[in-house]
CSV table of C-alpha atoms in Angstrom, one decimal:
chain,number,residue,atom,x,y,z
A,1,MET,CA,35.4,-44.6,-43.0
A,2,ASP,CA,34.3,-47.5,-42.0
A,3,GLU,CA,30.8,-47.1,-40.6
A,4,ASP,CA,31.4,-48.8,-37.4
A,5,GLU,CA,34.4,-47.2,-36.8
A,6,ASP,CA,31.9,-43.4,-36.4
A,7,ASN,CA,30.6,-45.0,-33.7
A,8,ILE,CA,33.4,-46.1,-31.5
A,9,ILE,CA,33.0,-44.5,-28.2
A,10,PRO,CA,36.3,-42.0,-28.0
A,11,ASN,CA,39.1,-43.2,-24.7
A,12,GLU,CA,37.7,-41.3,-21.3
A,13,ASP,CA,41.2,-40.0,-19.9
A,14,GLU,CA,41.7,-39.0,-24.0
A,15,THR,CA,38.7,-37.2,-23.8
A,16,ASN,CA,38.7,-35.6,-20.3
A,17,GLU,CA,41.7,-34.8,-20.7
A,18,GLU,CA,40.9,-32.5,-24.0
A,19,VAL,CA,37.9,-30.9,-21.7
A,20,PHE,CA,39.9,-29.4,-19.5
A,21,GLU,CA,42.1,-28.0,-21.9
A,22,SER,CA,39.4,-26.3,-23.0
A,23,ALA,CA,38.3,-25.0,-19.7
A,24,ASN,CA,41.9,-23.6,-19.7
A,25,GLU,CA,41.5,-21.7,-22.2
A,26,GLU,CA,38.1,-20.4,-21.7
A,27,GLY,CA,38.6,-18.7,-18.3
A,28,PHE,CA,38.6,-21.4,-15.8
A,29,GLU,CA,41.3,-21.2,-15.2
A,30,ASP,CA,40.6,-20.1,-11.3
A,31,ILE,CA,38.6,-23.5,-11.0
A,32,LYS,CA,40.4,-25.8,-8.4
A,33,THR,CA,39.9,-29.9,-8.2
A,34,SER,CA,41.1,-32.3,-6.1
A,35,GLY,CA,41.5,-36.2,-7.0
A,36,ALA,CA,41.4,-37.2,-10.3
A,37,MET,CA,38.9,-36.1,-12.3
A,38,GLN,CA,36.2,-35.0,-9.1
A,39,HIS,CA,33.9,-32.4,-10.4
A,40,PHE,CA,34.5,-28.8,-8.5
A,41,TYR,CA,31.5,-28.3,-7.0
A,42,GLU,CA,32.4,-31.5,-5.4
A,43,ASN,CA,35.2,-30.4,-3.6
A,44,ASN,CA,35.7,-31.9,0.3
A,45,ASP,CA,39.3,-30.4,0.7
A,46,GLU,CA,38.9,-29.7,4.4
A,47,GLY,CA,39.2,-26.0,5.6
A,48,THR,CA,38.3,-24.5,8.5
A,49,ASP,CA,34.5,-24.2,9.8
A,50,THR,CA,33.5,-20.8,11.1
A,51,ILE,CA,30.7,-21.1,13.9
A,52,THR,CA,28.3,-18.4,14.4
A,53,LYS,CA,26.1,-18.6,17.2
A,54,VAL,CA,22.6,-18.7,17.0
A,55,THR,CA,21.7,-15.3,18.9
A,56,GLY,CA,24.5,-13.4,17.0
A,57,MET,CA,22.4,-14.2,13.3
A,58,TYR,CA,19.2,-13.9,15.1
A,59,LYS,CA,20.4,-10.3,15.7
A,60,ASP,CA,22.3,-9.6,12.7
A,61,TRP,CA,19.2,-11.3,10.8
A,62,PHE,CA,16.2,-9.4,12.9
A,63,LEU,CA,17.8,-6.4,11.7
A,64,ASP,CA,17.8,-6.9,8.5
A,65,TYR,CA,14.7,-7.9,8.6
A,66,ALA,CA,13.0,-5.3,10.3
A,67,SER,CA,15.1,-2.3,8.9
A,68,TYR,CA,14.2,-3.9,5.2
A,69,VAL,CA,9.9,-4.5,6.2
A,70,ILE,CA,10.3,-0.6,8.0
A,71,LEU,CA,11.8,1.1,4.9
A,72,GLU,CA,10.8,-0.6,2.2
A,73,ARG,CA,7.0,-1.8,2.6
A,74,ALA,CA,5.0,-0.4,5.8
A,75,VAL,CA,6.0,2.4,6.4
A,76,PRO,CA,6.0,5.7,4.3
A,77,ALA,CA,8.2,8.7,3.4
A,78,ILE,CA,7.9,11.7,4.7
A,79,GLU,CA,10.0,12.9,1.8
A,80,ASP,CA,6.7,12.6,-0.9
A,81,GLY,CA,4.4,10.6,1.4
A,82,PHE,CA,4.3,7.6,-0.8
A,83,LYS,CA,5.8,3.8,0.3
A,84,PRO,CA,7.4,2.1,-2.1
A,85,VAL,CA,4.8,0.0,-4.1
A,86,GLN,CA,2.7,3.3,-4.1
A,87,ARG,CA,6.1,5.7,-5.8
A,88,ARG,CA,6.7,3.0,-7.8
A,89,ILE,CA,3.0,2.8,-9.0
A,90,MET,CA,3.3,6.5,-9.5
A,91,HIS,CA,6.9,5.9,-10.7
A,92,SER,CA,5.5,3.8,-13.9
A,93,LEU,CA,2.2,5.9,-14.9
A,94,LYS,CA,4.7,8.4,-15.8
A,95,GLU,CA,6.6,5.3,-17.9
A,96,LEU,CA,3.4,5.0,-19.5
A,97,ASP,CA,1.5,8.4,-19.9
A,98,ASP,CA,0.8,9.7,-23.3
A,99,GLY,CA,-2.8,11.6,-21.8
A,100,ARG,CA,-4.6,8.2,-22.6
A,101,TYR,CA,-6.0,5.8,-20.4
A,102,ASN,CA,-4.0,2.4,-19.4
A,103,LYS,CA,-5.8,-1.1,-18.3
A,104,VAL,CA,-4.6,-1.3,-14.7
A,105,ALA,CA,-3.6,-4.9,-16.1
A,106,ASN,CA,-0.9,-3.3,-17.9
A,107,VAL,CA,0.1,-0.7,-15.4
A,108,VAL,CA,0.5,-3.3,-12.4
A,109,GLY,CA,2.7,-5.4,-15.1
A,110,HIS,CA,5.2,-2.8,-15.7
A,111,THR,CA,5.4,-1.7,-12.3
A,112,MET,CA,6.3,-5.8,-10.9
A,113,GLN,CA,10.1,-4.3,-13.3
A,114,TYR,CA,10.4,-2.1,-9.8
A,115,HIS,CA,8.5,-4.4,-7.2
A,116,PRO,CA,9.2,-7.6,-6.6
A,117,HIS,CA,6.5,-9.0,-4.7
A,118,GLY,CA,3.6,-9.5,-7.4
A,119,ASP,CA,0.5,-8.3,-8.9
A,120,GLN,CA,-2.0,-8.8,-5.7
A,121,SER,CA,-0.2,-6.1,-3.8
A,122,ILE,CA,0.6,-3.9,-6.3
A,123,GLY,CA,-3.4,-3.6,-7.3
A,124,ASP,CA,-4.6,-3.2,-4.0
A,125,ALA,CA,-2.2,-0.5,-3.2
A,126,MET,CA,-3.6,1.2,-6.8
A,127,VAL,CA,-7.0,1.3,-6.1
A,128,GLN,CA,-6.4,2.5,-2.9
A,129,ILE,CA,-4.7,5.5,-4.0
A,130,GLY,CA,-7.0,6.1,-7.1
A,131,GLN,CA,-10.2,5.8,-4.5
A,132,LYS,CA,-8.6,9.2,-2.8
A,133,GLU,CA,-9.4,11.1,-6.3
A,134,LEU,CA,-5.8,13.2,-6.1
A,135,LEU,CA,-3.4,11.6,-7.9
A,136,ILE,CA,-5.0,9.1,-9.8
A,137,ASP,CA,-7.8,9.6,-12.9
A,138,CYS,CA,-9.9,6.3,-13.0
A,139,GLN,CA,-12.1,5.0,-15.2
A,140,GLY,CA,-14.5,2.1,-15.0
A,141,ASN,CA,-15.7,0.4,-11.6
A,142,TRP,CA,-12.9,1.2,-8.4
A,143,GLY,CA,-14.9,0.3,-5.6
A,144,ASN,CA,-17.0,2.3,-3.4
A,145,ILE,CA,-15.3,3.6,0.3
A,146,LEU,CA,-18.4,4.6,1.5
A,147,THR,CA,-20.0,0.9,1.0
A,148,GLY,CA,-17.1,-1.1,1.0
A,149,ASP,CA,-17.2,-2.6,-2.3
A,150,SER,CA,-14.5,-3.7,-3.9
A,151,ALA,CA,-12.5,-2.8,-7.3
A,152,ALA,CA,-13.3,-4.8,-10.6
A,153,ALA,CA,-10.6,-6.9,-11.6
A,154,SER,CA,-7.4,-5.0,-12.9
A,155,ARG,CA,-8.2,-6.0,-16.7
A,156,TYR,CA,-11.3,-4.4,-16.9
A,157,ILE,CA,-10.9,-0.8,-15.2
A,158,GLU,CA,-8.6,1.7,-16.6
A,159,ALA,CA,-6.4,4.5,-15.0
A,160,ARG,CA,-4.2,7.4,-15.8
A,161,LEU,CA,-2.6,11.0,-14.3
A,162,SER,CA,-4.5,13.1,-12.6
A,163,LYS,CA,-3.2,16.7,-14.1
A,164,PHE,CA,-2.6,17.5,-10.1
A,165,ALA,CA,-0.3,14.9,-10.3
A,166,LEU,CA,1.4,15.8,-13.8
A,167,GLU,CA,2.2,19.0,-12.4
A,168,VAL,CA,3.0,18.4,-8.4
A,169,LEU,CA,4.8,14.8,-8.2
A,170,TYR,CA,7.6,14.8,-10.4
A,171,SER,CA,11.2,17.3,-11.9
A,172,PRO,CA,13.1,14.5,-13.6
A,173,LYS,CA,15.8,16.9,-12.8
A,174,ILE,CA,16.1,17.4,-8.9
A,175,THR,CA,14.6,13.5,-8.5
A,176,ASP,CA,17.1,11.5,-6.3
A,177,TRP,CA,17.5,8.6,-8.6
A,178,GLY,CA,18.4,4.7,-8.1
A,179,VAL,CA,18.6,1.5,-9.8
A,180,SER,CA,15.9,-1.2,-9.3
A,181,TYR,CA,16.0,-4.5,-7.3
A,182,ASP,CA,17.8,-6.2,-10.4
A,183,GLY,CA,19.7,-3.4,-11.1
A,184,ARG,CA,18.0,-3.2,-14.3
A,185,ARG,CA,15.9,0.1,-14.7
A,186,ALA,CA,16.1,3.4,-13.0
A,187,GLU,CA,13.7,4.6,-10.6
A,188,PRO,CA,13.4,7.4,-7.7
A,189,ASN,CA,14.1,6.9,-4.3
A,190,ASN,CA,11.7,9.9,-3.8
A,191,LEU,CA,9.6,11.9,-5.7
A,192,PRO,CA,10.1,15.7,-5.8
A,193,VAL,CA,7.0,16.3,-4.4
A,194,LYS,CA,5.5,20.4,-3.7
A,195,PHE,CA,2.6,19.5,-1.9
A,196,PRO,CA,2.5,17.5,1.2
A,197,LEU,CA,1.1,14.3,0.4
A,198,LEU,CA,1.4,12.6,3.1
A,199,LEU,CA,-0.9,14.7,5.6
A,200,ALA,CA,-3.4,15.3,2.3
A,201,GLN,CA,-4.0,11.2,2.0
A,202,GLY,CA,-2.8,10.0,5.1
A,203,ALA,CA,-1.5,6.6,5.7
A,204,GLU,CA,-1.1,3.3,8.1
A,205,GLY,CA,1.4,0.7,8.1
A,206,ILE,CA,2.3,-2.1,10.4
A,207,ALA,CA,5.9,-2.9,10.2
A,208,VAL,CA,8.4,-4.7,12.7
A,209,GLY,CA,8.2,-3.0,16.0
A,210,LEU,CA,7.0,0.1,14.2
A,211,SER,CA,3.7,1.7,12.7
A,212,THR,CA,2.6,4.9,11.7
A,213,LYS,CA,-0.8,6.2,11.5
A,214,VAL,CA,-1.4,9.4,10.4
A,215,LEU,CA,-4.9,10.7,9.6
A,216,PRO,CA,-5.5,12.3,5.4
A,217,HIS,CA,-7.3,16.0,6.0
A,218,ASN,CA,-8.6,19.1,4.4
A,219,PHE,CA,-6.7,19.5,0.7
A,220,ILE,CA,-7.6,23.5,1.2
A,221,GLU,CA,-6.5,23.7,5.0
A,222,LEU,CA,-3.3,22.2,3.7
A,223,ILE,CA,-2.8,24.7,0.9
A,224,ASP,CA,-3.1,27.7,3.7
A,225,ALA,CA,-1.1,25.7,5.7
A,226,SER,CA,1.8,25.6,3.0
A,227,ILE,CA,1.4,29.5,2.7
A,228,LYS,CA,1.8,30.1,6.1
A,229,ILE,CA,4.7,28.3,6.4
A,230,LEU,CA,7.1,30.0,3.7
A,231,LYS,CA,5.1,33.4,5.2
A,232,GLY,CA,6.2,32.6,8.9
A,233,LYS,CA,3.4,32.6,10.7
A,234,PRO,CA,1.9,29.9,13.1
A,235,PHE,CA,-1.3,27.5,11.4
A,236,GLN,CA,-3.0,24.6,12.7
A,237,ILE,CA,-4.2,21.9,11.2
A,238,PHE,CA,-6.7,18.9,11.7
A,239,PRO,CA,-8.1,16.1,10.3
A,240,ASP,CA,-10.8,15.9,7.7
A,241,PHE,CA,-12.3,12.5,6.4
A,242,GLN,CA,-14.0,11.1,2.7
A,243,THR,CA,-16.3,9.8,4.3
A,244,ALA,CA,-17.5,12.4,6.3
A,245,GLY,CA,-19.4,12.5,9.5
A,246,ILE,CA,-18.8,14.8,12.8
A,247,ALA,CA,-15.3,15.3,14.8
A,248,ASP,CA,-14.6,16.0,17.9
A,249,VAL,CA,-10.8,17.3,17.7
A,250,SER,CA,-10.0,18.0,21.0
A,251,ASN,CA,-7.1,15.5,21.9
A,252,TYR,CA,-5.7,15.7,18.4
A,253,ASN,CA,-2.8,16.1,19.9
A,254,ASP,CA,-1.4,17.3,16.4
A,255,GLY,CA,-0.7,13.5,15.4
A,256,MET,CA,1.9,13.1,18.1
A,257,ARG,CA,1.1,9.5,20.2
A,258,GLY,CA,-1.5,10.1,23.1
A,259,GLY,CA,-4.0,12.2,20.0
A,260,ARG,CA,-7.4,10.7,20.2
A,261,VAL,CA,-10.6,12.0,17.4
A,262,ARG,CA,-14.1,10.7,17.9
A,263,VAL,CA,-15.7,10.7,15.1
A,264,ARG,CA,-19.6,10.3,14.7
A,265,ALA,CA,-22.2,9.6,11.7
A,266,LYS,CA,-24.3,11.7,11.1
A,267,ILE,CA,-28.1,10.5,11.8
A,268,ALA,CA,-31.1,13.0,11.3
A,269,GLN,CA,-35.1,12.2,12.1
A,270,LEU,CA,-36.7,12.3,9.1
A,271,ASP,CA,-40.0,11.4,10.6
A,272,LYS,CA,-41.3,10.4,14.2
A,273,ASN,CA,-41.0,6.7,13.0
A,274,THR,CA,-37.7,6.8,10.8
A,275,LEU,CA,-33.8,8.1,10.8
A,276,VAL,CA,-31.6,8.9,8.7
A,277,ILE,CA,-28.0,8.3,9.1
A,278,THR,CA,-25.9,10.6,5.7
A,279,GLN,CA,-22.8,10.4,6.5
A,280,ILE,CA,-20.3,8.2,8.9
A,281,PRO,CA,-17.5,7.8,10.6
A,282,PHE,CA,-14.1,7.1,9.3
A,283,SER,CA,-12.9,3.6,9.0
A,284,THR,CA,-16.0,2.7,8.5
A,285,ASN,CA,-18.6,1.7,5.6
A,286,THR,CA,-22.6,1.4,5.4
A,287,THR,CA,-22.0,-2.3,5.3
A,288,THR,CA,-19.6,-2.9,9.0
A,289,LEU,CA,-21.9,-0.1,10.3
A,290,ILE,CA,-25.4,-2.0,9.9
A,291,ASP,CA,-23.8,-5.4,11.3
A,292,SER,CA,-22.9,-3.4,14.4
A,293,ILE,CA,-26.6,-2.0,14.4
A,294,LEU,CA,-28.1,-5.5,14.1
A,295,LYS,CA,-25.9,-7.2,16.8
A,296,ALA,CA,-26.4,-3.8,19.2
A,297,ASN,CA,-30.6,-4.5,18.0
A,298,GLU,CA,-30.0,-8.1,19.1
A,299,LYS,CA,-28.4,-8.1,22.5
A,300,GLY,CA,-31.3,-5.8,23.3
A,301,LYS,CA,-29.3,-2.1,22.9
A,302,ILE,CA,-31.6,-1.0,20.5
A,303,LYS,CA,-35.1,-1.0,19.1
A,304,ILE,CA,-35.3,-0.7,15.5
A,305,LYS,CA,-37.7,-2.3,13.5
A,306,LYS,CA,-35.7,-2.2,10.3
A,307,ILE,CA,-32.6,-0.9,8.1
A,308,GLU,CA,-33.5,-0.1,4.9
A,309,ASP,CA,-29.2,1.2,3.1
A,310,ASN,CA,-30.2,3.0,-0.2
A,311,THR,CA,-26.6,4.7,-0.4
A,312,ALA,CA,-25.2,4.8,-4.2
A,313,ALA,CA,-23.1,8.4,-4.5
A,314,ASP,CA,-24.2,9.7,-1.6
A,315,VAL,CA,-24.8,7.5,1.3
A,316,GLU,CA,-28.0,7.3,3.4
A,317,ILE,CA,-29.4,4.7,5.6
A,318,LEU,CA,-32.9,4.8,6.9
A,319,ILE,CA,-33.7,3.1,10.7
A,320,HIS,CA,-37.1,2.3,11.2
A,321,LEU,CA,-37.9,1.8,14.7
A,322,PHE,CA,-41.5,0.9,16.4
A,323,PRO,CA,-44.4,3.2,17.3
A,324,GLY,CA,-43.5,4.6,20.6
A,325,VAL,CA,-39.9,4.0,20.5
A,326,SER,CA,-38.1,7.8,21.2
A,327,PRO,CA,-35.9,8.7,18.3
A,328,ASP,CA,-33.7,10.6,20.4
A,329,LYS,CA,-32.7,8.2,23.2
A,330,THR,CA,-32.2,6.1,20.1
A,331,ILE,CA,-29.8,7.9,18.7
A,332,ASP,CA,-27.7,8.2,21.6
A,333,ALA,CA,-27.9,4.8,21.9
A,334,LEU,CA,-26.4,4.1,18.4
A,335,PHE,CA,-23.8,6.8,19.5
A,336,ALA,CA,-22.9,4.4,22.3
A,337,PHE,CA,-23.4,0.9,21.2
A,338,THR,CA,-22.6,0.7,17.5
A,339,ALA,CA,-19.9,1.9,15.2
A,340,CYS,CA,-21.5,4.8,15.0
A,341,GLU,CA,-19.4,6.8,17.2
A,342,THR,CA,-15.4,5.7,16.7
A,343,SER,CA,-12.2,6.7,18.4
A,344,VAL,CA,-9.3,7.1,16.0
A,345,ALA,CA,-5.9,7.0,17.6
A,346,PRO,CA,-3.7,9.4,15.1
A,347,LEU,CA,-0.1,8.1,15.7
A,348,VAL,CA,3.1,10.4,13.6
A,349,VAL,CA,6.7,7.9,13.6
């Protein structure tokens, strides 16, 4: 065959006919075309327009959005005490569990198969679970809730399930399973937890038109209360905090709306010119506490010479006073004008 004949462009009409015959053979019979050779994406056939008022769109879409944020992002489930991201982290840790530590970055990547909202939210949620020292056995620098120091990057720290988590969280045969957001994998709708984790860890979430704040409780007291429930006996529990402190729970109201818990730092007199803080209120850390003391000093509410923060495994904040300043009056002023006393309002949805 002549070389020029090889480079001849086929007749356009013949080519188009071949394309549409091939399409019909390959299952595209339902594609409708309007006009000669018009692409089916460019179908301009006139049809009846559906008019939807903006008010109707807002009502439907807002309710869908609000319910999604409440159920899928912000508010923990009462069945297992987890928000969706936390539950997916625990499920991923179980899938990866072989008794050895896993890099947190690896766990975060595995969790992204179930959680479509980015690695940052997963990493932060995992650090929060680890800092509560109940479900995750941590290795490396996971931050410090006392000082407010953040954890190291996820590529440097490691984690594995604690023995408590392995015993309490998982039971595949009675787990309610669903599918992941892309339909590729199975994930638990709720974990069959054998312990009141929601009360043990506490939880806080802000959704659309709804918020919740469940305060943490003492582990041993929860076990005793669980036994009393099984025996049909009355019980009463009150909040307990990792940061310790002194709590007034007289207005706790069982954690319902309108309740309030006052929490104070533990302040003692070391000598006639020195005060020492050894426990701090819930929802504060040594950094924010010292800042509030310095601001009160600048405003003239208290008179202090200097502050030393010696906090490590335990809180130790030294407050040095000027000669002649009353330690007792200074302690009263610290409670009145600084974050040494805070008020926490629980809110159970």
